[in-house]
Structures are given as C-alpha cells and as structure tokens.
Coordinates of C-alpha atoms and ligand atoms in Angstrom, one line a residue:
M11 CA -10.3 28.1 30.9
K12 CA -9.4 31.5 32.7
K13 CA -6.7 31.2 35.4
K14 CA -8.1 32.5 38.9
W15 CA -6.6 32.7 42.3
W16 CA -9.5 30.5 44.0
K17 CA -8.6 27.6 41.2
E18 CA -5.4 27.8 42.5
A19 CA -6.0 27.6 45.9
V20 CA -6.2 25.0 48.6
V21 CA -9.0 26.2 51.4
Y22 CA -9.1 25.2 55.2
Q23 CA -12.6 25.2 56.6
I24 CA -12.6 26.1 60.5
Y25 CA -15.6 25.2 62.5
W26 CA -14.1 28.0 64.9
R27 CA -16.6 26.8 68.0
S28 CA -14.4 23.6 68.1
F29 CA -11.1 24.9 66.9
Y30 CA -9.3 26.7 70.0
D31 CA -10.7 28.2 72.8
S32 CA -8.8 31.3 74.0
D33 CA -10.6 32.3 77.1
G34 CA -11.8 29.0 78.8
D35 CA -15.6 29.1 78.1
G36 CA -15.5 25.6 76.5
Y37 CA -16.0 27.4 73.0
G38 CA -13.6 27.8 70.5
D39 CA -13.3 31.7 69.3
L40 CA -11.7 34.1 66.8
K41 CA -9.0 34.9 69.1
G42 CA -8.1 31.1 69.4
V43 CA -8.1 31.0 65.4
I44 CA -5.6 33.6 65.5
E45 CA -3.5 31.9 67.6
K46 CA -3.2 29.1 65.3
L47 CA -2.7 31.0 62.2
D48 CA 0.7 29.8 61.9
Y49 CA 0.1 26.6 62.1
I50 CA -2.4 26.9 59.4
K51 CA -0.1 28.7 56.8
S52 CA 2.6 26.1 57.6
L53 CA 0.4 23.6 55.9
G54 CA 0.6 25.8 52.7
I55 CA -3.1 27.0 53.2
D56 CA -4.3 30.0 50.8
V57 CA -8.1 30.5 51.8
I58 CA -9.7 30.0 55.2
W59 CA -13.7 29.3 55.1
L60 CA -15.0 30.4 58.5
N61 CA -18.4 28.9 59.5
P62 CA -21.0 31.1 60.7
F63 CA -20.0 33.5 64.0
Y64 CA -23.0 36.2 63.5
E65 CA -25.3 36.6 66.5
S66 CA -27.4 33.4 66.9
P67 CA -29.5 31.2 69.7
D68 CA -27.2 28.5 68.5
R69 CA -29.9 26.2 67.8
D70 CA -28.1 24.8 64.8
N71 CA -24.7 26.1 65.7
G72 CA -24.6 29.5 64.2
Y73 CA -27.0 28.6 61.0
D74 CA -29.7 30.4 62.6
I75 CA -28.6 33.8 62.6
S76 CA -30.5 36.6 64.4
D77 CA -28.4 39.6 63.6
Y78 CA -26.2 39.7 60.2
Y79 CA -24.2 42.5 61.5
S80 CA -22.7 41.2 64.7
V81 CA -20.2 38.5 66.1
M82 CA -21.6 36.4 68.6
E83 CA -20.1 36.6 72.1
K84 CA -19.0 33.2 72.3
A85 CA -16.9 33.8 68.9
G86 CA -15.6 37.4 70.3
D87 CA -16.5 40.8 68.8
M88 CA -16.3 43.0 65.7
A89 CA -12.7 44.5 67.1
I90 CA -11.5 40.9 67.3
F91 CA -13.1 40.2 63.8
Q92 CA -11.1 43.0 62.4
E93 CA -8.0 41.8 63.9
F94 CA -8.8 38.1 62.5
V95 CA -9.3 39.3 59.0
Q96 CA -5.9 41.8 59.0
E97 CA -3.8 38.8 60.8
I98 CA -4.9 36.5 57.9
H99 CA -4.4 39.0 55.2
N100 CA -0.7 39.7 57.0
R101 CA 0.1 36.1 56.5
E102 CA -1.0 36.4 52.5
M103 CA -3.8 34.2 53.2
K104 CA -7.7 35.0 52.2
V105 CA -10.9 34.6 54.0
I106 CA -14.4 33.4 53.1
M107 CA -17.2 33.7 55.3
D108 CA -20.5 31.5 55.5
L109 CA -23.5 33.5 53.9
V110 CA -26.7 32.1 55.3
V111 CA -29.6 33.8 53.7
N112 CA -32.3 30.7 52.8
H113 CA -33.6 31.6 56.5
T114 CA -32.6 33.1 59.7
S115 CA -33.5 32.4 63.3
D116 CA -36.9 32.6 64.3
Q117 CA -35.3 35.1 67.1
H118 CA -34.1 37.6 64.3
P119 CA -36.3 40.9 64.6
W120 CA -37.4 40.6 61.2
F121 CA -39.1 37.3 61.8
Q122 CA -40.5 38.7 65.1
E123 CA -42.1 41.8 62.9
S124 CA -43.0 39.2 60.5
R125 CA -45.2 37.1 62.8
S126 CA -46.6 39.7 64.8
S127 CA -49.5 40.3 62.2
K128 CA -50.6 39.8 58.8
D129 CA -50.6 43.3 58.0
N130 CA -47.1 44.1 59.2
P131 CA -44.7 45.7 56.5
K132 CA -42.3 42.5 57.0
R133 CA -45.0 40.0 56.7
D134 CA -44.0 39.2 53.3
W135 CA -40.1 39.0 54.3
Y136 CA -41.0 35.2 55.0
I137 CA -43.4 32.5 53.5
W138 CA -46.8 32.7 55.3
E139 CA -49.8 30.3 53.8
D140 CA -53.1 29.5 55.1
P141 CA -54.1 26.0 56.8
K142 CA -55.5 23.5 54.0
E143 CA -58.4 21.6 55.5
G144 CA -57.2 22.7 58.9
K145 CA -53.8 21.2 58.1
E146 CA -50.4 22.1 56.9
P147 CA -50.6 23.5 53.6
N148 CA -48.8 20.1 52.0
N149 CA -47.1 17.3 52.8
W150 CA -43.4 18.5 52.2
R151 CA -40.6 17.1 54.7
C152 CA -37.8 19.3 55.3
Y153 CA -34.3 18.6 56.4
F154 CA -34.7 18.6 60.1
A155 CA -38.7 18.1 60.8
P156 CA -41.3 15.8 59.7
S157 CA -42.7 19.1 58.2
C158 CA -41.7 22.2 56.5
W159 CA -44.2 24.1 58.0
E160 CA -45.1 25.4 61.5
L161 CA -48.2 26.8 62.7
D162 CA -48.1 30.2 64.2
P163 CA -51.4 30.5 66.7
R164 CA -51.0 34.0 66.6
T165 CA -52.0 34.8 62.9
E166 CA -53.4 31.5 62.3
Q167 CA -51.0 30.7 59.4
Y168 CA -47.9 28.3 58.8
Y169 CA -44.5 29.5 58.1
Y170 CA -42.1 27.5 55.8
H171 CA -38.9 26.2 57.0
S172 CA -36.4 24.1 55.0
F173 CA -34.4 23.4 58.2
A174 CA -35.7 23.4 61.7
V175 CA -38.8 25.2 63.1
E176 CA -36.4 27.7 64.6
Q177 CA -35.0 28.5 61.1
P178 CA -38.1 30.3 59.0
D179 CA -37.2 30.5 55.4
L180 CA -36.9 34.1 53.9
N181 CA -39.0 35.1 51.1
W182 CA -36.8 35.7 48.1
K183 CA -39.7 37.1 46.0
N184 CA -39.9 40.1 47.9
P185 CA -37.3 42.8 46.3
E186 CA -37.0 44.5 49.5
L187 CA -35.6 41.8 51.3
R188 CA -33.3 40.8 48.6
N189 CA -31.7 44.4 48.8
E190 CA -31.5 44.3 52.7
I191 CA -29.3 41.0 52.1
Y192 CA -27.3 42.6 49.1
K193 CA -26.3 45.5 51.6
M194 CA -25.3 42.9 54.4
M195 CA -22.9 41.3 52.0
R196 CA -21.6 44.5 51.0
F197 CA -20.9 45.4 54.8
W198 CA -18.9 42.2 55.2
L199 CA -16.9 42.7 51.7
D200 CA -16.2 46.2 52.7
K201 CA -14.8 44.5 55.8
G202 CA -12.2 43.0 53.8
I203 CA -13.2 39.5 53.6
D204 CA -12.4 37.6 50.1
G205 CA -15.7 36.1 49.4
F206 CA -18.4 33.5 50.7
R207 CA -19.4 30.0 51.0
M208 CA -23.2 30.2 50.2
D209 CA -25.2 28.1 52.7
V210 CA -27.9 25.8 50.4
I211 CA -27.9 28.6 48.1
N212 CA -30.3 27.1 45.8
L213 CA -32.8 26.7 48.1
L214 CA -33.7 30.4 47.9
A215 CA -36.0 30.1 45.1
K216 CA -39.3 27.5 46.3
R217 CA -41.8 25.7 44.3
E218 CA -44.5 28.0 42.7
D219 CA -47.1 25.3 43.7
F220 CA -47.6 23.9 46.9
S221 CA -49.4 20.9 46.3
D222 CA -48.6 17.7 47.8
A223 CA -45.3 15.9 46.6
E224 CA -45.6 12.3 45.1
N225 CA -42.7 11.4 47.4
P226 CA -42.3 13.7 50.2
S227 CA -39.2 11.8 51.7
D228 CA -37.4 12.8 48.7
I229 CA -36.8 16.6 49.8
S230 CA -35.4 17.7 46.4
Y231 CA -38.2 19.8 45.7
L232 CA -36.8 22.2 48.4
A233 CA -34.1 23.0 45.8
N234 CA -33.2 24.3 42.1
N235 CA -37.0 25.8 41.9
P236 CA -37.6 28.4 39.1
G237 CA -36.2 31.9 39.9
I238 CA -32.9 30.9 41.5
H239 CA -30.8 31.6 38.4
D240 CA -32.4 35.4 38.2
Y241 CA -31.7 35.8 41.9
L242 CA -28.1 34.6 41.8
Q243 CA -27.5 36.8 38.4
E244 CA -29.0 39.7 40.4
M245 CA -27.1 39.0 43.4
N246 CA -23.6 39.2 41.0
R247 CA -24.8 42.3 39.5
E248 CA -25.5 44.0 42.6
V249 CA -22.7 43.0 44.8
L250 CA -20.3 40.2 43.6
Q251 CA -18.8 41.9 40.3
H252 CA -17.8 44.6 42.0
Y253 CA -15.2 42.7 44.4
D254 CA -12.6 40.2 43.6
A255 CA -14.4 37.8 45.8
M256 CA -14.6 33.8 45.5
T257 CA -17.8 32.3 45.7
V258 CA -18.5 28.5 46.5
G259 CA -22.1 27.5 46.5
E260 CA -23.6 24.5 48.8
I261 CA -25.7 23.0 46.0
P262 CA -27.5 19.7 47.2
F263 CA -29.5 17.8 44.5
V264 CA -28.2 18.7 41.1
T265 CA -26.6 16.9 38.7
P266 CA -23.5 18.0 36.7
Q267 CA -25.6 19.6 33.9
E268 CA -27.7 21.7 36.5
G269 CA -24.7 22.2 38.6
L270 CA -23.2 23.9 35.4
L271 CA -25.8 26.5 35.3
Y272 CA -24.7 27.8 38.9
V273 CA -21.0 28.1 38.0
D274 CA -20.6 28.6 34.1
E275 CA -18.2 31.3 33.9
E276 CA -20.5 33.0 31.2
R277 CA -23.5 33.2 33.2
N278 CA -22.0 35.4 35.9
E279 CA -23.6 33.5 39.1
L280 CA -21.3 31.7 41.3
N281 CA -17.3 30.6 40.9
T282 CA -17.7 27.1 42.3
L283 CA -19.8 24.5 44.1
F284 CA -19.9 21.7 46.6
H285 CA -22.3 19.0 45.2
F286 CA -23.2 16.2 47.2
Q287 CA -23.5 13.5 44.9
V288 CA -20.8 11.6 46.9
A289 CA -22.1 12.5 50.4
D290 CA -25.9 11.9 49.5
E291 CA -25.2 8.8 47.2
M292 CA -22.4 6.9 49.1
P293 CA -22.9 6.5 52.9
T294 CA -19.9 4.3 52.8
W295 CA -16.9 4.0 50.1
D296 CA -18.2 2.8 46.7
M297 CA -15.0 3.2 44.3
I298 CA -16.9 2.5 40.8
R299 CA -19.6 5.2 42.1
F300 CA -17.2 7.7 43.1
K301 CA -15.1 7.2 39.6
R302 CA -18.6 7.7 37.9
I303 CA -19.3 10.6 39.9
Q304 CA -15.8 12.5 39.1
A305 CA -16.2 11.4 35.5
S306 CA -19.8 13.1 35.0
W307 CA -19.0 16.1 37.1
Y308 CA -15.3 16.3 34.8
D309 CA -17.3 16.4 31.4
G310 CA -20.3 18.1 32.7
L311 CA -18.3 21.1 33.8
K312 CA -15.3 20.7 31.6
G313 CA -13.6 23.8 30.2
K314 CA -16.9 26.1 31.4
G315 CA -17.3 25.8 35.0
W316 CA -15.2 24.9 38.4
N317 CA -15.7 22.0 41.0
S318 CA -14.5 21.4 44.6
Q319 CA -13.3 18.4 46.0
F320 CA -14.0 17.5 49.6
L321 CA -14.8 14.1 51.5
N322 CA -15.9 15.7 54.8
N323 CA -16.9 19.1 56.3
H324 CA -18.9 20.1 59.4
D325 CA -21.7 18.2 58.2
H326 CA -20.3 15.1 57.2
T327 CA -18.5 12.5 59.3
R328 CA -14.6 12.3 59.1
Q329 CA -13.3 10.9 55.7
V330 CA -10.7 8.2 57.1
T331 CA -13.8 6.7 59.2
R332 CA -16.6 7.2 56.3
Y333 CA -14.6 6.6 53.4
G334 CA -11.2 5.1 54.4
N335 CA -9.8 2.8 57.2
D336 CA -9.6 4.5 60.8
G337 CA -8.3 1.4 62.2
K338 CA -5.0 -0.5 61.1
Y339 CA -4.3 1.5 58.0
R340 CA -5.4 4.9 59.4
V341 CA -2.3 6.8 58.6
Q342 CA -1.9 5.3 54.9
S343 CA -5.5 5.5 54.5
A344 CA -5.9 9.3 55.2
K345 CA -3.0 9.9 53.0
L346 CA -4.6 8.1 50.1
L347 CA -7.5 10.2 50.6
A348 CA -5.8 13.1 50.6
T349 CA -3.8 12.2 47.5
M350 CA -7.2 11.9 45.9
I351 CA -8.7 15.2 46.8
H352 CA -5.4 17.1 46.0
T353 CA -4.8 15.7 42.5
L354 CA -8.8 15.5 41.4
P355 CA -10.0 18.4 38.9
G356 CA -11.6 21.2 41.3
T357 CA -10.4 23.4 44.3
P358 CA -9.4 21.1 47.5
Y359 CA -10.9 21.7 50.8
V360 CA -9.0 20.6 54.1
Y361 CA -11.3 20.3 57.0
Q362 CA -9.9 21.0 60.7
G363 CA -8.4 18.0 61.8
E364 CA -8.3 16.0 58.6
E365 CA -4.7 16.7 58.1
I366 CA -3.7 15.0 61.2
G367 CA -6.1 12.1 60.5
M368 CA -8.9 13.0 63.1
T369 CA -11.4 10.2 63.2
G370 CA -15.3 10.0 63.9
V371 CA -16.5 9.5 67.1
R372 CA -18.9 7.0 69.3
F373 CA -20.2 8.6 72.5
D374 CA -22.4 6.7 74.7
S375 CA -25.8 8.4 74.9
I376 CA -28.1 10.7 72.8
E377 CA -27.3 13.0 75.4
D378 CA -23.6 13.3 74.5
Y379 CA -24.4 14.6 70.9
N380 CA -25.3 18.2 70.1
D381 CA -26.7 18.1 66.5
I382 CA -29.7 19.3 65.9
A383 CA -30.5 17.3 62.8
M384 CA -29.6 14.1 64.9
R385 CA -31.5 14.7 68.0
N386 CA -34.6 15.7 65.8
K387 CA -34.2 12.5 64.1
Y388 CA -33.8 10.4 67.0
H389 CA -37.1 11.9 68.9
E390 CA -38.9 11.6 65.6
E391 CA -38.3 8.0 65.2
V392 CA -38.5 7.2 68.9
A393 CA -42.0 8.8 68.9
K394 CA -42.9 6.3 66.4
G395 CA -42.2 3.5 68.9
R396 CA -39.2 2.3 67.5
D397 CA -36.4 1.1 69.9
P398 CA -34.6 4.1 71.1
Q399 CA -31.0 2.0 71.1
E400 CA -31.7 0.6 67.8
V401 CA -32.4 4.3 66.7
F402 CA -29.4 5.6 68.3
E403 CA -27.2 3.0 66.7
S404 CA -28.6 3.9 63.3
L405 CA -27.6 7.6 63.4
L406 CA -24.1 7.2 64.7
L407 CA -22.2 7.0 61.4
L408 CA -23.6 9.9 59.8
S409 CA -24.2 12.1 62.8
R410 CA -22.9 15.5 62.2
D411 CA -21.2 15.5 65.6
N412 CA -18.4 13.1 64.1
S413 CA -16.7 16.2 62.9
R414 CA -17.4 18.5 65.2
T415 CA -15.5 17.3 68.3
P416 CA -12.8 19.4 69.6
M417 CA -9.6 19.7 67.4
Q418 CA -6.9 17.7 68.8
W419 CA -3.8 19.9 69.6
N420 CA -1.7 17.9 71.9
D421 CA -2.2 15.1 74.8
A422 CA -3.1 17.4 77.7
P423 CA -6.7 17.5 79.2
Q424 CA -9.2 18.3 76.9
A425 CA -6.6 17.8 73.8
G426 CA -5.5 21.1 74.6
F427 CA -8.9 22.7 72.8
T428 CA -9.9 24.3 76.2
G429 CA -9.0 25.1 79.9
G430 CA -12.6 24.8 80.5
E431 CA -15.3 22.2 80.1
P432 CA -15.8 21.6 76.4
W433 CA -19.2 22.3 74.7
I434 CA -19.0 18.8 73.0
K435 CA -16.8 15.9 74.4
V436 CA -13.2 15.6 72.9
N437 CA -12.7 12.2 71.2
P438 CA -10.9 9.8 73.4
N439 CA -8.5 8.8 70.9
F440 CA -6.8 12.4 71.3
K441 CA -3.5 11.0 73.2
E442 CA -2.4 9.3 70.0
I443 CA -4.0 11.7 67.4
N444 CA -2.9 15.5 68.0
V445 CA -1.1 18.0 66.3
E446 CA 1.8 18.2 68.5
A447 CA 2.5 14.3 67.9
A448 CA 2.3 15.1 64.1
L449 CA 4.5 17.8 63.9
K450 CA 7.1 15.8 65.8
D451 CA 6.9 13.1 63.1
Q452 CA 8.1 13.5 59.5
D453 CA 6.1 10.8 58.3
S454 CA 2.8 12.1 59.8
I455 CA 0.0 12.9 57.6
F456 CA 0.4 16.7 58.3
Y457 CA 4.0 16.7 56.5
Y458 CA 2.0 14.4 53.8
Y459 CA -0.6 17.1 53.3
K460 CA 2.3 19.7 53.2
K461 CA 3.9 18.1 50.0
L462 CA 0.6 17.6 48.2
I463 CA -0.4 21.2 48.5
S464 CA 3.1 22.4 47.6
L465 CA 3.2 19.9 44.8
R466 CA -0.2 21.5 43.7
K467 CA 1.2 25.1 44.2
E468 CA 4.4 24.2 42.1
N469 CA 2.9 22.5 39.4
E470 CA -0.3 24.1 37.4
G471 CA -0.9 20.7 35.9
M472 CA -2.6 19.4 39.0
V473 CA -4.9 22.3 38.7
Y474 CA -5.6 22.9 35.2
G475 CA -4.3 19.6 33.8
E476 CA -6.8 17.1 31.8
Y477 CA -8.1 14.4 33.8
H478 CA -8.0 10.8 32.1
D479 CA -9.4 7.7 34.3
L480 CA -7.4 4.8 33.3
L481 CA -9.3 2.0 35.2
P482 CA -12.8 3.0 35.6
D483 CA -14.0 -0.2 36.2
D484 CA -11.7 -1.5 39.0
K485 CA -13.4 -1.3 42.1
N486 CA -10.1 -1.3 44.3
L487 CA -7.6 0.9 42.0
Y488 CA -8.0 4.1 41.0
V489 CA -5.4 5.0 38.5
Y490 CA -5.7 8.3 36.7
T491 CA -3.5 11.0 35.0
R492 CA -3.6 14.9 34.8
S493 CA -1.7 16.1 31.8
Y494 CA -0.6 19.8 31.3
N495 CA 1.9 21.3 29.0
E496 CA 3.7 18.2 27.6
V497 CA 4.1 17.0 31.4
T498 CA 1.6 14.0 32.8
W499 CA 1.3 12.9 36.3
L500 CA 0.3 9.5 37.2
V501 CA -2.0 8.8 40.0
V502 CA -2.0 5.3 41.4
L503 CA -4.4 4.4 44.3
N504 CA -4.9 0.9 46.1
H505 CA -8.2 1.8 48.2
S506 CA -8.3 -1.5 49.7
D507 CA -7.1 -3.7 52.9
E508 CA -5.2 -6.1 50.7
Q509 CA -1.8 -5.9 48.6
R510 CA -2.6 -5.6 45.1
E511 CA -0.8 -6.4 41.9
Y512 CA -0.8 -3.6 39.4
T513 CA 1.2 -3.1 36.1
L514 CA 1.8 0.5 34.6
P515 CA 0.2 0.7 31.4
E516 CA 2.2 0.1 28.1
E517 CA 2.5 3.7 27.5
F518 CA 4.1 4.6 30.8
Q519 CA 6.2 1.2 31.1
H520 CA 9.1 2.5 29.2
A521 CA 8.8 6.4 30.0
E522 CA 11.0 8.3 31.9
K523 CA 8.8 8.3 35.3
Q524 CA 9.8 9.8 38.9
L525 CA 8.1 8.7 42.1
I526 CA 7.2 12.2 43.5
I527 CA 5.0 11.5 46.4
G528 CA 4.3 8.0 48.3
N529 CA 3.0 6.7 51.2
Y530 CA 4.9 4.0 51.7
E531 CA 8.6 3.5 51.9
L532 CA 10.3 3.8 48.4
K533 CA 10.0 0.3 46.7
T534 CA 12.9 -1.3 44.5
N535 CA 12.0 -1.6 41.1
S536 CA 11.0 -5.6 41.6
E537 CA 8.4 -4.6 43.9
E538 CA 7.1 -1.6 42.0
S539 CA 3.9 -3.5 40.5
L540 CA 2.9 -4.6 44.3
L541 CA 0.5 -2.0 45.6
D542 CA 0.4 -2.3 49.6
P543 CA -3.0 -1.8 51.4
H544 CA -4.2 1.9 50.8
E545 CA -0.8 2.8 49.1
A546 CA -0.9 6.0 47.1
R547 CA 1.9 7.1 44.5
I548 CA 2.1 10.1 42.3
Y549 CA 4.6 9.8 39.6
K550 CA 5.8 12.4 37.1
I551 CA 6.1 11.0 33.7
S552 CA 7.9 13.2 31.1
Ligands
TEU612 O1 -26.1 22.2 55.4 C1 -27.1 22.0 54.5 C2 -27.5 20.5 54.5 O2 -27.7 19.9 55.7 C3 -27.2 19.5 53.2 O3 -26.8 20.3 52.3 C4 -26.4 18.1 53.7 O4 -25.3 18.6 54.0 C5 -26.2 18.0 52.3 O5 -27.5 17.4 51.5 C6 -25.4 16.5 52.2 O6 -26.0 15.4 53.4 C7 -26.1 23.5 55.5 C8 -24.9 23.9 56.7 O7 -23.7 23.4 56.4 C9 -25.4 22.9 57.9 O8 -24.5 22.8 58.9 C10 -26.8 24.0 58.3 O9 -27.3 23.0 59.5 C11 -28.1 23.9 57.4 O10 -27.2 24.1 56.1 C12 -28.9 24.7 57.8 O11 -28.2 26.2 57.5

C-alpha cells in the first residue's frame, strides 16, 4: 500500500451556505469561510471539501449547476474564490471541490439548447426518449421524484433525471460532452484546487436497456452501469493523472468488491470513495451491522484500495443524534463516535459542527424545511391521501436539513452565523452548543477531536495499521486493534447508555499499556474493567 498525502489527511467538509455569513444576507459565503480558516486549522485539519458554489438556481442548494465556470453571487465572486484558495494554501491546507457532472440545472444553457429542438447540436448532450404507449419510457423512480422521466411538450419527448425534474442528466455517451467536462475540470485544477469530491459519480453510465424495473423502488439501477469504468479511466487519462489531485467518489449502491473497481490503485480511476452501506442500511445505530460493514470493506479493499470514514455530511443527519445519544450523554457519545471514525481504516471526514457536537433539529412544520428531497417526498405522500402530520413526522429524522442548520459560533442572536435573517432557522440549542463555549472548555468535544487528529498525525499506525476486531459479535462493545511496526493501538468503545464490564484480552492483560486518550476521567486500575456509558479509550500497547 503506497503512502499518499490524502491517506494521511483529515478532511473538514464545509457546507458554506450554513457556515459563516460575512455580508449579512442570511447566507454563508466564501469570505466568511476565509474568516474562519484559523479556527479550522487549529483543529488540525489538512483538507477542506467545499460543497458546490457555482452559479445555480439553487433548487438543490447548488447541486443544480447553471454555469460551471462561475461563483454564485451568494457565495462571492471569482476574485474571492482565488483569495480563498490562496488563504487555504498559506495555512498549508488543501481544498477539494464538489464535481457535479452527472447532471446540470435545467437552466443551464446547454439544456436550454438541447431542449429547443430535436436537431439541436446539443440534443445528445442529454438523454431524450420517445413516450412509450403515451407514457414515460419506463417505470423507474429516481431519488427526488416518482419518475426519472419528464415530458418536454416542445418536442414531445421525455428527458431523464436521476434527481429532481430541475436536474436533467448529462449523456456521458457523448464524447463532445465528456471533453467539455474535462476542460472544465482542468480550469479549476489550474486555479490551484487540490482535487474533487465527485457527486454520485457512479451514476454517469446509464442502463443500456430502458425496460421496466421489476422493483422500481430499488433505484440501484441508476448506478454502476456498463461503461462507468471506461469513463473514469478516460477522465484519469485526460485530466487527473496530470495533477497531484485527490479524488473521492460518492458511490452509492456498491458492495466492497464493486467499490474496489473504483479505487483499486492499479486501475487508475479514483483515490477513495464514500460508500453508503452505513447510511442506507442503518437508519439508526446497529453495532453488529456496523462491525460487519467495516470488516467487509476492510477485507474487500485491503491493500489495494482506500476507504473513507464518515457518519454524517450535508445529506445525512448529525451523527450524535442519529447514531449516538444527543441527550444525557451527548458529549461522551460525540467523543466516542469521533474516536471510532478517527481510528478505523480510511480517511476521516469531519462535517462542520460535528466537532462541537451539534445535533439534529426538529422544526414545527414542513414550511420550516428547505430540502427538496424532503419537500418533494412530503408532497408526493400527502397527494396519495396520507395524513400530512404523520408524513411530516416520518420524514423528520432523516431530513437533510438536520445537518444544514447554521454553524453555531456563539450564543449571540442567530448563533453568530449572520447579522441578517438566516436562510434556514438556527437550531434552538445554540445557546449551549457553540464554538465559543467549546473553545473555553478544555474538556469539550472540540479539544477531544484535536487530540484524536494529532494522535493520527503523529502515529502512522492509525493510518496504515492492520485492523482487527476483537469482539465482532458484541452488540454494545466495539474493541479493535491497529497494529503497525511493533506498536499496537487498542480501541475500546462502550456504545450504550449503561455501564458495562470489560476485561482486556489475555494477551493485553500483562502487556505494557498506556491509556493515551479517553472521554472520562482517568480510572484507577480497580475500575479499569468497568466502562461507563459511551466510554471510549485508546491504549498504546508496546
Ligand atoms: O447526493 C446523492 C444522494 O442523495 C445519495 O447518494 C444519498 O446521499 C445516499 O444514497 C445516502 O442515502 C449527492 C449530493 O450529496 C446531494 O446533496 C445532492 O442532492 C445529490 O447528489 C444530487 O446532486
């Protein structure tokens, strides 16, 4: 396994529109991020992943791009973007951008041309099909709508969209389109960015056969279709291999064996991936399932491909709420989850606010929510005659807005995020949970993250060490080792609300061991076998 900077890095994801508003318009912006770079650097972060900021009608908060060569006015302008990149590099950090090339906005000039007539030169830059028996070409659902086909009356054909109606898919079969995307990628790499997070990159190739799906609610037919690896290897040849760029693919619906095809270093496609077995198969915490997923990916990628570790992002609710305990044990639970993410094999990702234990949110009505995925689903279900309040309640836990409420900087109005009216409400718990309070408290989640990140930076074993799960069948305790060059790290986690007895394995009982990091006060030896609720410990065994 070759050593690489992006394997040793810790990545901080910035959903800029909720991060810090420097001009009072109620949206975060790039200038606001620049003002907070020292805060991010102080955590020990190496790489920043910035969500899309290109010109967009914002139907899907920037994931519907109408101009790939621009900066949307809410975020700033190209001069501010260049300053942003420079300020990050001045602090010896790197920045990767979101590459959204499976689809554009329906307001993109390319689509406006493509839809204008059947013989427009850009018609084939998108995917058009004739009606079938007067209806959609097939029964496929998509992520944000009941059908992945939308009729365009002007030419009496349907266009294909994997997400919202406002997000038509690009036709990657078209070499002219592909070359246009490669040109755009070089434009941004030449501006000094250090790589890309690639949005649903395994959806670029579509099924050859548009016949009906047996089970249209299992939308995995949108992904991993023939041709995808040819496109990614071509992208690598045409662009990526010419730069020292980090690439992380967002790759839903893959097994470890399929995932390896995207990140096997010998295949020259992507460096690493986000798979979604946890997010898609664990609506709430299931320790055994999580361990099995970790083991399958460790064995599946071992030695040939590189994983990423994350439990939340701008699409998935905050980890301490969804997978931990955001009530009585919020601080201990946040620290336990972080201990796991920063000591398991793969590059760890910190989503803004996770480092201070920000929680999910519960607003009063659907009008308080912005997420197109949630709003579309709400209206679709209510249109079927279901009780609106029941539908609303059913969508709360997994609404993407849980993780999109403004960053909580202090206990001033609007949590210090904006001097104006925020685009989405602030989580009411900002008076207790905010950066200012965290920085004043040496026992805060923030300083615990800082310790974890520096431990990983100072010890290659945390990056490249062998992983071994010592208790694969325990549904509360997670105990594993990372071994590298004669040093073994032992991680002991009690992911439960109860105290639990735990006796170190015989092999470690009499070894020289040192408790390096823990989320409870140091224990005397007599108590060592008793784990408190959500207690996490990292021992160095030498
Ligand atoms: O998300 C893709 C997406 O919604 C799925 O991968 C989902 O996150 C996964 O299956 C886990 O449930 C990306 C962006 O992150 C998202 O914000 C955009 O809305 C979407 O693509 C369309 O660009």
